CSV table of C-alpha atoms in Angstrom, one decimal:
chain,number,residue,atom,x,y,z
A,230,MET,CA,59.1,-72.6,25.3
A,231,GLN,CA,60.5,-70.8,22.3
A,232,SER,CA,60.0,-67.1,21.6
A,233,VAL,CA,59.5,-66.2,18.0
A,234,LEU,CA,59.3,-62.7,16.6
A,235,ILE,CA,57.9,-62.0,13.2
A,236,ILE,CA,58.7,-58.5,11.9
A,237,VAL,CA,56.4,-57.5,9.0
A,238,ASN,CA,58.2,-54.9,7.0
A,239,ALA,CA,56.9,-55.7,3.5
A,240,PRO,CA,55.8,-52.7,1.6
A,241,ALA,CA,52.1,-52.6,0.6
A,242,CYS,CA,53.0,-53.1,-3.1
A,243,ALA,CA,54.9,-56.4,-2.2
A,244,GLY,CA,51.6,-58.2,-1.7
A,245,GLU,CA,52.7,-61.6,-0.7
A,246,GLY,CA,55.0,-60.6,2.1
A,247,ILE,CA,52.2,-59.8,4.5
A,248,ALA,CA,50.2,-62.9,3.5
A,249,ASN,CA,53.3,-65.1,3.9
A,250,ALA,CA,53.9,-63.6,7.4
A,251,LEU,CA,50.3,-64.4,8.5
A,252,GLN,CA,50.5,-67.9,7.1
A,253,LEU,CA,53.7,-68.7,8.9
A,254,ALA,CA,52.3,-67.2,12.1
A,255,THR,CA,49.3,-69.5,11.8
A,256,ALA,CA,51.4,-72.5,11.0
A,257,ILE,CA,53.6,-71.8,14.1
A,258,LEU,CA,50.6,-71.6,16.4
A,259,HIS,CA,49.1,-74.8,14.9
A,260,GLN,CA,52.2,-77.0,15.2
A,261,GLN,CA,52.1,-79.5,18.0
A,262,ARG,CA,55.8,-79.9,18.9
A,263,GLU,CA,56.1,-77.3,21.5
A,264,THR,CA,54.5,-74.2,23.0
A,265,VAL,CA,55.6,-71.0,21.3
A,266,ASN,CA,55.5,-67.4,22.5
A,267,LEU,CA,54.7,-65.7,19.1
A,268,ARG,CA,54.9,-62.0,18.6
A,269,LEU,CA,54.2,-60.0,15.4
A,270,TYR,CA,55.4,-56.5,14.9
A,271,PHE,CA,54.1,-54.5,11.9
A,272,MET,CA,56.5,-51.8,10.7
A,273,SER,CA,54.8,-48.6,9.5
A,274,GLY,CA,54.9,-49.3,5.8
A,275,SER,CA,53.6,-52.8,6.0
A,276,LEU,CA,50.4,-51.7,7.7
A,277,ALA,CA,49.2,-50.1,4.5
A,278,GLY,CA,49.1,-53.6,3.0
A,279,CYS,CA,46.3,-54.4,5.4
A,280,CYS,CA,44.2,-51.4,4.4
A,281,ASP,CA,42.2,-50.3,1.4
A,282,ALA,CA,42.8,-47.1,-0.5
A,283,GLN,CA,40.9,-45.0,2.1
A,284,GLY,CA,43.0,-46.4,4.9
A,285,ASN,CA,40.4,-48.8,6.4
A,286,MET,CA,41.6,-52.2,7.5
A,287,LEU,CA,40.5,-54.9,5.0
A,288,ALA,CA,38.0,-57.3,6.6
A,289,SER,CA,40.1,-60.3,5.6
A,290,ALA,CA,43.2,-58.9,7.2
A,291,GLN,CA,41.3,-57.9,10.3
A,292,ALA,CA,39.9,-61.5,10.6
A,293,SER,CA,43.3,-63.1,10.2
A,294,LEU,CA,44.9,-60.8,12.7
A,295,GLN,CA,42.1,-61.2,15.2
A,296,ASP,CA,42.4,-65.0,14.8
A,297,LEU,CA,46.1,-64.9,15.6
A,298,VAL,CA,45.5,-62.8,18.7
A,299,ARG,CA,42.7,-65.2,19.8
A,300,GLN,CA,45.2,-68.1,19.5
A,301,GLY,CA,47.7,-66.3,21.8
A,302,ALA,CA,49.9,-64.3,19.5
A,303,GLN,CA,51.0,-60.8,20.6
A,304,LEU,CA,50.4,-58.2,17.9
A,305,VAL,CA,51.8,-54.7,17.7
A,306,PHE,CA,51.5,-52.0,15.1
A,307,CYS,CA,54.4,-49.4,14.8
A,308,SER,CA,53.4,-46.1,16.3
A,309,THR,CA,55.0,-44.2,13.4
A,310,HIS,CA,52.1,-45.0,11.1
A,311,ALA,CA,49.0,-42.8,11.2
A,312,GLN,CA,46.7,-45.8,11.1
A,313,ALA,CA,48.4,-47.7,13.9
A,314,THR,CA,46.0,-46.7,16.8
A,315,LEU,CA,42.9,-47.2,14.6
A,316,SER,CA,44.1,-50.6,13.5
A,317,ALA,CA,45.0,-51.7,17.0
A,318,ALA,CA,41.5,-50.7,18.1
A,319,ARG,CA,39.9,-52.8,15.3
A,320,VAL,CA,41.9,-55.9,16.3
A,321,HIS,CA,40.9,-56.6,19.9
A,322,GLY,CA,44.0,-57.4,21.9
A,323,ALA,CA,46.5,-55.7,19.6
A,324,GLY,CA,48.7,-52.8,20.6
A,325,VAL,CA,50.7,-49.9,19.4
A,326,GLY,CA,54.4,-50.0,19.9
A,327,SER,CA,57.6,-48.1,19.3
A,328,LEU,CA,61.0,-49.0,18.0
A,329,ALA,CA,62.0,-49.4,21.7
A,330,SER,CA,59.4,-52.1,22.2
A,331,LEU,CA,60.6,-53.8,19.0
A,332,ALA,CA,64.2,-53.7,20.3
A,333,GLU,CA,63.0,-55.3,23.6
A,334,TRP,CA,61.1,-58.1,21.7
A,335,THR,CA,64.1,-58.7,19.4
A,336,LEU,CA,66.5,-59.1,22.3
A,337,ALA,CA,64.1,-61.5,24.1
A,338,ALA,CA,63.3,-63.6,21.0
A,339,ASP,CA,65.0,-67.0,20.3
A,340,LYS,CA,64.2,-66.6,16.6
A,341,VAL,CA,63.5,-63.5,14.5
A,342,VAL,CA,61.9,-63.8,11.1
A,343,CYS,CA,61.5,-60.8,8.8
A,344,PHE,CA,59.0,-60.3,5.9
């Protein structure tokens, strides 16, 4: 089994970075070649791309993230963002992590992809 870490560091204004990360994560989980331990870590700035102007998580982003967790992906929001705890609570099974947890995931991963 391979371990893949996707780090989402795209600024909110980048737009496609977050969508591309979610699409790749979905494609990895749907492939039939082998079982994959998939982890996604959202850096603090990228989380804003999943939220509206008031800081509420967009329904489409919440649904996509919840679907990834339901399929077995591990999802963590960086604790340095004010919305991290609230976002993790809205996506059942997601967590809040630190740079130390990102370092552990990075060292354990066979592949690391950054958006």
